[in-house]
Amino acid sequence: MSDSVKYLLDEEHLPRHWYNINADLPEPLAPVLHPGSKQPITPDDLAPIFPRAVIEQEMSTEREIEIPGPVREVYRQWRPAPLFRARRLERALDTPARIYYKYEGVSPAGSHKPNTAIAQAFYNQQEGVKRITTETGAGQWGSSLALAGSLFGLEIVVFMVRVSFDHKPYRRAFMETFGAECIASPSPRTAAGRAILEAHPDSTGSLGIAISEAVELAVQRDDTRYALGSVLNHVLLHQTVTGLEALEQMAMADDYPDLVIGCTGGGSNFAGIAFPFLHRKLRDGLATQFIAVEPSACPTLTKGAFAYDYGDTAHLTPLVKMYTLGSGFVPPGFHAGGLRYHGMAPQVSHLAKLGLIAPRSYNQLECFAAGIQFAKAEGILPAPEANHAVRAAIDEAEKCRLAGESKTILFNLCGHGNFDMQAYIDYTEGKLRDLTYDESEVAMALAGLPSAG
Ligand SMILES: *Cc1c(COP(=O)(O)O)cnc(C)c1O
């Protein structure tokens, strides 16, 4: 019996460009609106928040954007990342499907997030920024930016969602080891945080609240900018390095995916693996299907409204058109902390609206079961977020078995779960439950959507 196969690219195959899907959208994205005037924003509106190079990328329609030399230099430490054929999992499932996964857990932070953290730190440093503020959910993004900040000599301040701050002390220690300051959110440090604490002293926090705090701090000082780890076009752009490598690796395997799968919190790891393949689909008319997998307890794409909304709770960010559960929605405290966001990347939302992406949701127990089945076969323990993609891949492989049909399945194993052992302990001790979101809270949050567009 053959073991799982690893497809590894030589260093010279590390992509030289990221892929910008804005060049190939069948219809353009709805414009981003200024939160005050409700008019399309200009680069100047964003200048207090982001460096110029990032703003340019956010608005660009160039198909290929060069990866700067110093960013490629850092990428080289773990990129090109391996692609595996999961033969042992295929055997365990007794499926005729061929299952491949791109493994992003080989980065120093253990996930795909450094792909954009390194790029954003580089552009900020180039433009003389001294300090970057940000939010983090599970801690993956904060860890990645802390690492990037230490490599490029930048001070990093991270607002960490309270529930994760309490559940994940090792993530906090990781950030602090790299010199970052880590603050539980909501915090008394900002007006946004104080307002939430006054109304809800026991608030478990949310990404929307933490973003408000980070943006508030960033605009107060001239030497400070803000960085977002998902959702925005430039973040999804940086993540395409994953899918561009996977395209070449699938060619090495002499195969091509029928299905491309990723989990979706803000949409960046999904976009990273999917967009380069979506480009081929749009260009060459291929039949490839794309599945975006989210938690049933925060069902943005499957149950949200497609509307203009704020990216944060205090309404400091511009308005973007996306699938949203409402910026006031606080999802229940399930373990895939990286998937607890009320919105979804505008690009991913737009493509879902156009029917080019099929969204799907799962409960956490079935995802942990899939993650453990995967770990036993392949030897890698996935992050709780990644378990959503694993669940969908296994379900699709089982459909193939029942139908006696062979399909090629590719999914993004976007991170390892070595910092998430408390979640696995809770699961094996039977303490984990499927959480349901509060429908009346979503209805309330949606009723508060801004009138725009
Ligand atoms: C942050 C994170 C996610 C969710 O963010 P996306 O932008 O949707 O990728 C998913 N998985 C892991 C491992 C993460 O760190």
Coordinates of C-alpha atoms in Angstrom, one line a residue, residues 254-422:
D254 CA -0.8 15.2 -13.4
D255 CA -4.2 15.9 -12.0
Y256 CA -6.7 18.8 -11.7
P257 CA -9.3 19.4 -9.1
D258 CA -13.1 19.0 -9.7
L259 CA -13.7 20.5 -6.3
V260 CA -11.7 23.2 -4.4
I261 CA -12.6 23.6 -0.8
G262 CA -11.7 26.0 2.0
C263 CA -13.1 27.2 5.3
T264 CA -14.3 30.8 5.5
G265 CA -14.0 33.1 8.4
G266 CA -13.3 36.4 6.5
G267 CA -12.6 34.5 3.3
S268 CA -8.8 34.8 2.9
N269 CA -7.5 31.2 3.0
F270 CA -10.4 30.1 0.8
A271 CA -9.7 32.8 -1.7
G272 CA -6.0 32.0 -1.6
I273 CA -6.5 28.4 -2.7
A274 CA -9.6 29.1 -4.9
F275 CA -9.0 32.3 -6.9
P276 CA -6.1 31.0 -9.2
F277 CA -8.3 28.0 -10.0
L278 CA -11.3 30.2 -10.5
H279 CA -9.3 32.2 -12.9
R280 CA -8.8 29.1 -15.0
K281 CA -12.5 28.3 -14.8
L282 CA -13.5 31.8 -16.0
R283 CA -10.8 31.9 -18.7
D284 CA -11.0 28.3 -20.0
G285 CA -14.6 27.4 -19.1
L286 CA -13.7 24.5 -16.8
A287 CA -16.4 22.9 -14.6
T288 CA -14.5 23.2 -11.3
Q289 CA -16.7 23.7 -8.3
F290 CA -15.7 25.8 -5.3
I291 CA -17.1 25.1 -1.8
A292 CA -16.8 27.7 1.0
V293 CA -17.3 26.1 4.4
E294 CA -18.4 28.1 7.5
P295 CA -19.6 27.2 11.0
S296 CA -23.4 26.8 11.5
A297 CA -23.1 29.0 14.5
C298 CA -21.8 32.0 12.4
P299 CA -23.5 31.3 9.0
T300 CA -22.6 34.5 7.1
L301 CA -22.7 33.2 3.6
T302 CA -25.6 30.7 4.1
K303 CA -27.9 32.8 6.3
G304 CA -26.7 36.4 6.1
A305 CA -27.9 39.3 4.0
F306 CA -26.0 40.6 0.9
A307 CA -25.9 44.3 1.8
Y308 CA -23.7 47.2 2.6
D309 CA -22.4 46.9 6.2
Y310 CA -19.7 48.1 8.5
G311 CA -16.7 45.9 9.1
D312 CA -16.7 46.7 12.8
T313 CA -19.0 47.2 15.7
A314 CA -18.4 50.9 16.4
H315 CA -18.8 51.8 12.7
L316 CA -15.4 53.4 12.2
T317 CA -14.7 51.4 9.0
P318 CA -15.9 52.1 5.5
L319 CA -19.1 50.4 4.2
V320 CA -18.5 47.3 2.1
K321 CA -21.1 45.2 0.2
M322 CA -20.9 41.7 1.5
Y323 CA -22.8 38.8 3.1
T324 CA -23.3 39.9 6.7
L325 CA -25.1 38.9 9.9
G326 CA -25.0 42.5 11.0
S327 CA -22.1 44.4 12.6
G328 CA -23.8 44.1 16.0
F329 CA -23.9 40.3 15.9
V330 CA -21.8 38.6 18.5
P331 CA -21.4 34.9 17.6
P332 CA -21.5 32.2 20.3
G333 CA -18.1 31.2 21.7
F334 CA -17.3 28.1 19.7
H335 CA -13.8 26.9 19.3
A336 CA -13.0 27.9 15.7
G337 CA -12.3 31.4 16.9
G338 CA -11.0 32.4 13.4
L339 CA -14.4 31.9 11.9
R340 CA -16.3 34.2 14.3
Y341 CA -16.8 37.2 12.0
H342 CA -20.1 38.8 11.1
G343 CA -19.1 39.6 7.5
M344 CA -17.4 38.0 4.6
A345 CA -14.8 39.3 2.1
P346 CA -16.5 41.4 -0.6
Q347 CA -14.8 39.4 -3.3
V348 CA -16.0 36.1 -1.9
S349 CA -19.5 37.5 -1.2
H350 CA -19.7 38.8 -4.8
L351 CA -18.7 35.5 -6.3
A352 CA -21.1 33.6 -4.1
K353 CA -23.9 36.0 -5.2
L354 CA -22.9 35.3 -8.8
G355 CA -23.2 31.5 -8.1
L356 CA -19.5 30.8 -8.8
I357 CA -18.9 29.7 -5.2
A358 CA -21.1 27.3 -3.3
P359 CA -21.3 28.0 0.5
R360 CA -22.0 25.3 3.1
S361 CA -22.1 25.2 6.9
Y362 CA -21.3 22.5 9.5
N363 CA -21.6 22.2 13.3
Q364 CA -18.5 22.0 15.4
L365 CA -18.8 18.4 16.6
E366 CA -19.0 16.9 13.1
C367 CA -15.9 19.1 12.2
F368 CA -13.9 17.9 15.2
A369 CA -14.8 14.3 14.3
A370 CA -13.5 14.9 10.8
G371 CA -10.3 16.6 12.0
I372 CA -9.5 13.6 14.2
Q373 CA -10.2 11.2 11.4
F374 CA -7.9 13.2 9.2
A375 CA -5.2 13.4 11.9
K376 CA -5.2 9.6 12.4
A377 CA -4.7 9.0 8.7
E378 CA -2.4 11.8 7.7
G379 CA -0.5 12.6 11.0
I380 CA -1.3 16.3 11.1
L381 CA -3.7 17.7 13.6
P382 CA -5.7 20.5 11.9
A383 CA -6.7 23.8 13.4
P384 CA -10.4 23.8 14.5
E385 CA -11.1 26.3 11.6
A386 CA -9.5 23.9 9.1
N387 CA -11.6 21.1 10.3
H388 CA -14.5 22.7 8.5
A389 CA -12.7 22.2 5.2
V390 CA -11.7 18.6 6.2
R391 CA -15.4 17.8 7.0
A392 CA -16.5 19.0 3.5
A393 CA -13.7 17.1 1.8
I394 CA -14.5 13.9 3.7
D395 CA -18.2 14.3 2.9
E396 CA -17.5 14.8 -0.8
A397 CA -15.2 11.7 -0.8
E398 CA -18.0 9.7 0.8
K399 CA -20.4 10.8 -1.8
C400 CA -18.0 9.6 -4.4
R401 CA -17.8 6.2 -2.7
L402 CA -21.6 5.9 -2.6
A403 CA -21.9 7.0 -6.3
G404 CA -18.9 4.9 -7.4
E405 CA -17.5 8.0 -8.9
S406 CA -14.0 9.3 -8.9
K407 CA -13.5 13.0 -8.4
T408 CA -10.4 15.0 -7.6
I409 CA -10.8 17.0 -4.4
L410 CA -8.4 19.8 -3.3
F411 CA -8.7 21.5 0.0
N412 CA -6.7 24.1 1.9
L413 CA -5.4 22.7 5.2
C414 CA -4.9 26.3 6.4
G415 CA -3.3 25.7 9.7
H416 CA -2.3 23.1 12.4
G417 CA -4.1 22.8 15.7
N418 CA -1.1 22.4 18.0
F419 CA -2.1 25.6 19.9
D420 CA -5.7 24.5 20.1
M421 CA -5.3 21.4 22.3
Q422 CA -7.9 22.7 24.8

